[in-house]
mmCIF file of C-alpha atoms and ligand atoms in Angstrom:
data_model
loop_
_atom_site.group_PDB
_atom_site.id
_atom_site.type_symbol
_atom_site.label_atom_id
_atom_site.label_comp_id
_atom_site.label_asym_id
_atom_site.label_seq_id
_atom_site.Cartn_x
_atom_site.Cartn_y
_atom_site.Cartn_z
ATOM 1 C CA MET A 24 -0.960 -95.990 -5.432
ATOM 2 C CA ALA A 25 0.387 -93.514 -8.503
ATOM 3 C CA ALA A 26 -0.876 -94.504 -11.354
ATOM 4 C CA ALA A 27 0.978 -95.376 -14.171
ATOM 5 C CA ALA A 28 2.221 -93.777 -17.490
ATOM 6 C CA GLU A 29 0.677 -95.285 -20.733
ATOM 7 C CA LEU A 30 2.883 -95.849 -23.589
ATOM 8 C CA THR A 31 2.532 -94.216 -27.047
ATOM 9 C CA PRO A 32 4.467 -93.947 -30.292
ATOM 10 C CA ALA A 33 4.356 -90.540 -31.158
ATOM 11 C CA LEU A 34 6.462 -87.790 -32.665
ATOM 12 C CA ILE A 35 7.394 -84.214 -30.905
ATOM 13 C CA LEU A 36 5.810 -81.645 -33.504
ATOM 14 C CA GLY A 37 6.593 -78.526 -30.989
ATOM 15 C CA SER A 38 8.903 -78.353 -27.867
ATOM 16 C CA ILE A 39 8.961 -75.042 -25.972
ATOM 17 C CA ARG A 40 10.761 -73.883 -21.862
ATOM 18 C CA TYR A 41 8.892 -73.456 -19.214
ATOM 19 C CA GLY A 42 9.913 -71.551 -16.308
ATOM 20 C CA GLU A 43 13.668 -72.645 -14.931
ATOM 21 C CA THR A 44 13.456 -76.366 -15.924
ATOM 22 C CA SER A 45 11.040 -77.789 -17.235
ATOM 23 C CA ARG A 46 9.731 -78.036 -20.780
ATOM 24 C CA ILE A 47 5.286 -77.756 -22.648
ATOM 25 C CA VAL A 48 5.896 -79.956 -26.121
ATOM 26 C CA ARG A 49 2.769 -81.271 -28.092
ATOM 27 C CA LEU A 50 2.735 -84.812 -29.766
ATOM 28 C CA ALA A 51 1.129 -86.205 -32.050
ATOM 29 C CA THR A 52 0.689 -90.080 -30.151
ATOM 30 C CA ARG A 53 -0.933 -93.035 -32.014
ATOM 31 C CA ALA A 54 -3.240 -93.920 -29.024
ATOM 32 C CA ALA A 55 -4.075 -90.137 -28.082
ATOM 33 C CA GLY A 56 -4.059 -88.454 -30.695
ATOM 34 C CA VAL A 57 -2.631 -84.822 -30.341
ATOM 35 C CA ARG A 58 -1.110 -83.479 -27.121
ATOM 36 C CA SER A 59 0.232 -81.783 -24.930
ATOM 37 C CA ALA A 60 2.890 -82.512 -22.425
ATOM 38 C CA ILE A 61 4.973 -80.968 -19.936
ATOM 39 C CA ALA A 62 8.813 -82.570 -19.070
ATOM 40 C CA LYS A 63 9.605 -81.860 -15.814
ATOM 41 C CA GLY A 64 13.271 -80.539 -15.488
ATOM 42 C CA ALA A 65 13.678 -81.658 -18.999
ATOM 43 C CA ASN A 66 15.376 -78.296 -18.621
ATOM 44 C CA ARG A 67 18.095 -79.509 -16.472
ATOM 45 C CA PRO A 68 21.829 -80.359 -17.334
ATOM 46 C CA ARG A 69 21.606 -84.139 -17.265
ATOM 47 C CA SER A 70 18.465 -84.178 -17.145
ATOM 48 C CA PRO A 71 17.200 -88.127 -18.679
ATOM 49 C CA PHE A 72 15.819 -86.164 -21.613
ATOM 50 C CA GLY A 73 19.258 -85.430 -23.150
ATOM 51 C CA ALA A 74 19.228 -83.419 -26.381
ATOM 52 C CA ALA A 75 15.068 -85.983 -27.179
ATOM 53 C CA LEU A 76 12.892 -83.286 -27.228
ATOM 54 C CA GLN A 77 13.773 -81.754 -30.178
ATOM 55 C CA LEU A 78 11.020 -80.389 -33.367
ATOM 56 C CA PHE A 79 10.418 -83.958 -35.041
ATOM 57 C CA SER A 80 12.032 -86.536 -32.536
ATOM 58 C CA GLU A 81 10.507 -89.981 -33.587
ATOM 59 C CA GLY A 82 9.823 -92.231 -29.902
ATOM 60 C CA THR A 83 7.719 -92.520 -27.681
ATOM 61 C CA ALA A 84 5.785 -91.338 -25.369
ATOM 62 C CA HIS A 85 5.343 -91.820 -21.445
ATOM 63 C CA LEU A 86 2.265 -90.684 -20.778
ATOM 64 C CA LEU A 87 0.735 -89.266 -17.006
ATOM 65 C CA PRO A 88 -2.547 -88.529 -17.602
ATOM 66 C CA THR A 89 -3.391 -85.946 -14.897
ATOM 67 C CA ARG A 90 -6.985 -83.858 -14.517
ATOM 68 C CA THR A 91 -5.902 -81.271 -16.708
ATOM 69 C CA ASP A 92 -6.037 -80.773 -20.481
ATOM 70 C CA LEU A 93 -1.684 -81.480 -19.782
ATOM 71 C CA HIS A 94 -0.540 -84.475 -19.399
ATOM 72 C CA THR A 95 2.981 -85.097 -17.575
ATOM 73 C CA LEU A 96 5.762 -86.293 -20.054
ATOM 74 C CA THR A 97 7.345 -88.625 -17.447
ATOM 75 C CA ALA A 98 10.228 -90.306 -20.436
ATOM 76 C CA PHE A 99 11.022 -90.378 -23.928
ATOM 77 C CA ASP A 100 12.907 -93.090 -25.961
ATOM 78 C CA LEU A 101 14.044 -91.417 -28.689
ATOM 79 C CA THR A 102 14.162 -93.600 -31.762
ATOM 80 C CA ASP A 103 15.350 -91.752 -34.734
ATOM 81 C CA LEU A 104 15.598 -87.826 -33.892
ATOM 82 C CA HIS A 105 15.297 -86.305 -37.812
ATOM 83 C CA ALA A 106 18.158 -85.046 -38.159
ATOM 84 C CA GLY A 107 18.249 -84.132 -41.538
ATOM 85 C CA LEU A 108 15.427 -82.411 -41.243
ATOM 86 C CA ALA A 109 17.134 -79.469 -40.106
ATOM 87 C CA GLY A 110 20.254 -79.274 -42.820
ATOM 88 C CA ASN A 111 17.310 -78.514 -45.190
ATOM 89 C CA LEU A 112 15.543 -75.987 -45.508
ATOM 90 C CA GLU A 113 12.978 -77.196 -47.921
ATOM 91 C CA ARG A 114 12.933 -80.313 -46.364
ATOM 92 C CA PHE A 115 12.702 -78.599 -42.802
ATOM 93 C CA HIS A 116 9.667 -75.880 -44.884
ATOM 94 C CA ALA A 117 7.108 -79.617 -46.012
ATOM 95 C CA ALA A 118 7.663 -80.811 -42.296
ATOM 96 C CA ALA A 119 6.989 -77.626 -40.997
ATOM 97 C CA ALA A 120 3.533 -77.460 -42.863
ATOM 98 C CA LEU A 121 2.541 -80.467 -42.045
ATOM 99 C CA ALA A 122 3.223 -80.073 -37.982
ATOM 100 C CA GLU A 123 1.101 -76.850 -38.411
ATOM 101 C CA LEU A 124 -2.005 -78.496 -40.034
ATOM 102 C CA THR A 125 -1.590 -81.781 -37.570
ATOM 103 C CA VAL A 126 -0.842 -79.981 -34.633
ATOM 104 C CA ARG A 127 -4.239 -76.599 -35.587
ATOM 105 C CA PHE A 128 -6.521 -79.419 -36.508
ATOM 106 C CA VAL A 129 -5.762 -82.816 -34.930
ATOM 107 C CA PRO A 130 -8.141 -83.649 -31.849
ATOM 108 C CA PRO A 131 -7.307 -85.230 -29.264
ATOM 109 C CA LEU A 132 -8.275 -88.770 -30.748
ATOM 110 C CA PRO A 133 -6.644 -91.933 -31.532
ATOM 111 C CA ASN A 134 -6.667 -91.979 -34.592
ATOM 112 C CA PRO A 135 -3.560 -94.089 -35.731
ATOM 113 C CA GLU A 136 -4.095 -94.568 -39.407
ATOM 114 C CA LEU A 137 -2.574 -90.755 -39.623
ATOM 115 C CA PHE A 138 0.179 -91.131 -37.576
ATOM 116 C CA ASP A 139 1.074 -93.817 -39.015
ATOM 117 C CA ASP A 140 0.305 -91.677 -42.114
ATOM 118 C CA LEU A 141 2.538 -89.097 -41.511
ATOM 119 C CA VAL A 142 5.790 -90.785 -39.448
ATOM 120 C CA ALA A 143 5.713 -92.326 -42.916
ATOM 121 C CA SER A 144 5.603 -89.087 -44.303
ATOM 122 C CA ILE A 145 8.163 -87.105 -42.498
ATOM 123 C CA ALA A 146 11.219 -90.113 -42.765
ATOM 124 C CA LEU A 147 10.033 -89.600 -46.821
ATOM 125 C CA ILE A 148 10.590 -85.911 -46.599
ATOM 126 C CA GLU A 149 13.319 -86.184 -44.796
ATOM 127 C CA VAL A 150 15.735 -88.442 -47.452
ATOM 128 C CA ALA A 151 13.506 -88.115 -50.400
ATOM 129 C CA PRO A 152 15.234 -86.757 -53.978
ATOM 130 C CA PRO A 153 15.727 -83.145 -54.948
ATOM 131 C CA ASP A 154 13.392 -83.273 -57.220
ATOM 132 C CA ALA A 155 10.589 -85.352 -56.015
ATOM 133 C CA LEU A 156 10.098 -83.042 -52.594
ATOM 134 C CA PRO A 157 7.837 -81.093 -53.804
ATOM 135 C CA VAL A 158 5.540 -83.930 -54.487
ATOM 136 C CA VAL A 159 6.246 -85.444 -51.697
ATOM 137 C CA GLY A 160 5.014 -82.935 -49.631
ATOM 138 C CA LEU A 161 2.646 -82.619 -51.551
ATOM 139 C CA ARG A 162 1.528 -86.411 -50.923
ATOM 140 C CA SER A 163 2.300 -85.640 -47.049
ATOM 141 C CA LEU A 164 -0.215 -82.318 -46.581
ATOM 142 C CA TRP A 165 -2.824 -84.639 -49.103
ATOM 143 C CA ARG A 166 -2.678 -87.826 -46.607
ATOM 144 C CA LEU A 167 -3.039 -85.804 -43.514
ATOM 145 C CA ILE A 168 -5.753 -84.085 -45.140
ATOM 146 C CA ALA A 169 -7.175 -86.911 -46.217
ATOM 147 C CA ASP A 170 -7.388 -88.869 -42.742
ATOM 148 C CA LEU A 171 -9.477 -86.382 -41.029
ATOM 149 C CA GLY A 172 -12.235 -86.592 -43.288
ATOM 150 C CA LEU A 173 -12.063 -84.382 -45.561
ATOM 151 C CA ALA A 174 -10.223 -85.615 -48.410
ATOM 152 C CA PRO A 175 -12.151 -84.188 -52.500
ATOM 153 C CA GLU A 176 -14.146 -86.528 -53.696
ATOM 154 C CA VAL A 177 -12.773 -87.293 -56.433
ATOM 155 C CA ALA A 178 -14.619 -90.621 -58.201
ATOM 156 C CA GLY A 179 -18.193 -88.568 -58.794
ATOM 157 C CA CYS A 180 -19.086 -85.528 -59.222
ATOM 158 C CA ALA A 181 -18.995 -84.023 -55.160
ATOM 159 C CA ARG A 182 -22.449 -82.861 -55.817
ATOM 160 C CA ASP A 183 -24.872 -85.772 -56.647
ATOM 161 C CA GLY A 184 -22.806 -88.538 -57.215
ATOM 162 C CA ALA A 185 -23.229 -88.717 -61.204
ATOM 163 C CA SER A 186 -20.088 -90.350 -63.164
ATOM 164 C CA LEU A 187 -17.816 -87.551 -64.207
ATOM 165 C CA PRO A 188 -16.978 -87.561 -67.660
ATOM 166 C CA ASP A 189 -13.574 -87.998 -69.891
ATOM 167 C CA GLY A 190 -11.060 -85.368 -70.452
ATOM 168 C CA VAL A 191 -11.242 -81.513 -68.507
ATOM 169 C CA VAL A 192 -13.308 -82.101 -65.047
ATOM 170 C CA GLY A 193 -14.830 -79.278 -62.808
ATOM 171 C CA PHE A 194 -13.481 -78.635 -59.260
ATOM 172 C CA SER A 195 -15.388 -76.372 -56.707
ATOM 173 C CA HIS A 196 -13.522 -76.285 -53.110
ATOM 174 C CA ARG A 197 -16.733 -74.897 -51.638
ATOM 175 C CA ASP A 198 -19.044 -78.787 -52.968
ATOM 176 C CA GLY A 199 -16.549 -80.835 -52.193
ATOM 177 C CA GLY A 200 -14.733 -81.896 -55.080
ATOM 178 C CA PHE A 201 -15.299 -82.824 -59.346
ATOM 179 C CA LEU A 202 -18.272 -82.139 -60.307
ATOM 180 C CA CYS A 203 -20.146 -83.335 -63.590
ATOM 181 C CA ASP A 204 -20.188 -81.495 -66.753
ATOM 182 C CA ALA A 205 -24.204 -80.076 -65.194
ATOM 183 C CA CYS A 206 -22.485 -78.887 -62.003
ATOM 184 C CA ALA A 207 -20.206 -77.197 -63.387
ATOM 185 C CA ARG A 208 -22.569 -75.533 -65.805
ATOM 186 C CA GLY A 209 -22.397 -72.048 -65.070
ATOM 187 C CA GLY A 210 -18.442 -70.825 -63.950
ATOM 188 C CA VAL A 211 -18.342 -71.307 -60.021
ATOM 189 C CA ALA A 212 -15.868 -74.635 -60.783
ATOM 190 C CA THR A 213 -12.389 -73.983 -61.699
ATOM 191 C CA ARG A 214 -11.361 -76.059 -64.810
ATOM 192 C CA LEU A 215 -9.140 -79.039 -64.194
ATOM 193 C CA PRO A 216 -7.242 -80.155 -66.924
ATOM 194 C CA THR A 217 -6.645 -84.335 -67.220
ATOM 195 C CA SER A 218 -2.781 -84.160 -66.561
ATOM 196 C CA ASP A 219 -3.731 -81.983 -62.986
ATOM 197 C CA ARG A 220 -6.640 -84.417 -62.631
ATOM 198 C CA GLU A 221 -5.026 -87.679 -62.735
ATOM 199 C CA ALA A 222 -2.089 -85.673 -60.484
ATOM 200 C CA LEU A 223 -4.610 -85.295 -57.502
ATOM 201 C CA VAL A 224 -5.697 -88.922 -57.263
ATOM 202 C CA ASP A 225 -2.308 -90.219 -57.736
ATOM 203 C CA LEU A 226 -1.648 -86.625 -54.215
ATOM 204 C CA LEU A 227 -4.031 -88.111 -52.547
ATOM 205 C CA ARG A 228 -3.207 -91.914 -52.786
ATOM 206 C CA ALA A 229 -1.786 -93.088 -49.654
ATOM 207 C CA GLY A 230 0.078 -95.182 -51.171
ATOM 208 C CA GLY A 231 1.749 -95.767 -55.431
ATOM 209 C CA ASP A 232 3.672 -94.013 -57.787
ATOM 210 C CA LEU A 233 4.002 -90.007 -56.953
ATOM 211 C CA PRO A 234 3.123 -88.319 -60.034
ATOM 212 C CA ILE A 235 5.529 -86.384 -62.349
ATOM 213 C CA LEU A 236 4.333 -82.405 -62.090
ATOM 214 C CA SER A 237 6.927 -79.487 -63.353
ATOM 215 C CA PRO A 238 7.657 -76.224 -61.588
ATOM 216 C CA ARG A 239 4.193 -74.601 -62.751
ATOM 217 C CA HIS A 240 1.982 -77.118 -61.618
ATOM 218 C CA VAL A 241 4.164 -77.764 -58.907
ATOM 219 C CA ALA A 242 2.707 -73.676 -58.479
ATOM 220 C CA ALA A 243 -0.841 -74.783 -59.116
ATOM 221 C CA HIS A 244 -1.375 -77.582 -57.559
ATOM 222 C CA ARG A 245 0.528 -76.035 -53.968
ATOM 223 C CA ARG A 246 -2.765 -73.414 -54.598
ATOM 224 C CA LEU A 247 -5.437 -75.977 -54.390
ATOM 225 C CA LEU A 248 -4.041 -77.750 -51.806
ATOM 226 C CA VAL A 249 -4.225 -73.515 -49.789
ATOM 227 C CA ARG A 250 -7.492 -73.410 -50.911
ATOM 228 C CA TRP A 251 -8.842 -76.847 -49.957
ATOM 229 C CA VAL A 252 -7.397 -76.161 -46.682
ATOM 230 C CA GLN A 253 -8.304 -72.004 -45.949
ATOM 231 C CA THR A 254 -11.758 -74.091 -47.202
ATOM 232 C CA HIS A 255 -12.455 -77.194 -45.536
ATOM 233 C CA LEU A 256 -9.485 -76.823 -42.250
ATOM 234 C CA GLY A 257 -10.795 -73.061 -41.618
ATOM 235 C CA ASP A 258 -9.463 -69.484 -43.082
ATOM 236 C CA VAL A 259 -7.087 -69.267 -39.864
ATOM 237 C CA ALA A 260 -3.212 -67.968 -40.623
ATOM 238 C CA LEU A 261 -0.473 -70.782 -41.036
ATOM 239 C CA PRO A 262 1.930 -69.472 -41.562
ATOM 240 C CA ALA A 263 3.867 -72.405 -42.029
ATOM 241 C CA LEU A 264 1.783 -73.557 -45.126
ATOM 242 C CA GLU A 265 2.183 -69.909 -46.266
ATOM 243 C CA THR A 266 6.240 -70.098 -46.107
ATOM 244 C CA TRP A 267 5.306 -73.953 -47.450
ATOM 245 C CA GLN A 268 3.665 -73.076 -50.762
ATOM 246 C CA ARG A 269 6.594 -70.075 -50.831
ATOM 247 C CA ASP A 270 8.826 -72.703 -51.401
ATOM 248 C CA ARG A 271 11.834 -73.469 -54.933
ATOM 249 C CA GLY A 272 8.440 -74.085 -57.445
ATOM 250 C CA GLY A 273 5.889 -72.210 -55.367
ATOM 251 C CA ASP A 274 5.787 -68.775 -57.713
ATOM 252 C CA ALA A 275 4.321 -69.207 -60.238
ATOM 253 C CA GLY A 276 2.238 -71.400 -62.779
ATOM 254 C CA ASP A 277 -1.907 -70.205 -63.183
ATOM 255 C CA THR A 278 -3.780 -73.698 -63.003
ATOM 256 C CA PRO A 279 -5.528 -75.085 -61.721
ATOM 257 C CA GLY A 280 -6.267 -72.796 -58.843
ATOM 258 C CA ASP A 281 -8.175 -70.451 -60.780
ATOM 259 C CA PRO A 282 -10.540 -68.075 -58.701
ATOM 260 C CA GLU A 283 -14.323 -69.493 -58.597
HETATM 261 ZN ZN1 ZN B 306 -22.889 -83.413 -60.685
#
């Protein structure tokens, strides 16, 4: 008897042609993390997949496990194409950076919270007012990092757990977050003004109000995030993240993110 396909909510994060008639897709799934699957016949005219297998398509994946890492996608019940992402470069860049980090660093293991945050982020990036979009992008990427278990320590000193001073506070990528005055002594930490410190705490939250950041501060927070990714996820080429960093508001500013 043939094995039954497993059904899971999924988001398509990559799709390439394979052979004459098939496609290989990369999917974030709620039930099994990031997976690769072959969609046989997806490029045939009148394929049952239709136009569903596009970047950022959301729906229910029918996945047939195989003995290899490449599963078989037998069907994809589309619920949302997120077509609004393709029509606006800034939205597309934010979503693409999120997709890149997901495909690169999310393992093939169940992480429903990560998946739910990812889907919510994609939906919000698609509809956010233009002014809010840079901050929505920052929140989306920080949420993914937090769901990977790699959020900076913001409640106490990352090195010794001591309580943090009011006002300007040290931040160390290498130590993993904010530092108390004693640990920040010696100049190894970036100094974060109160407003940037509060903004980072707000950006890391799952919900709640988004901070309001000037273009200069958006640029600084983007640099801080990219540096964090390089320090904690590996200094590898991430072209979509780099493109997102250079978007509007991404080319000026000086704090926070001075060299340690
Ligand atoms: Zn300390």
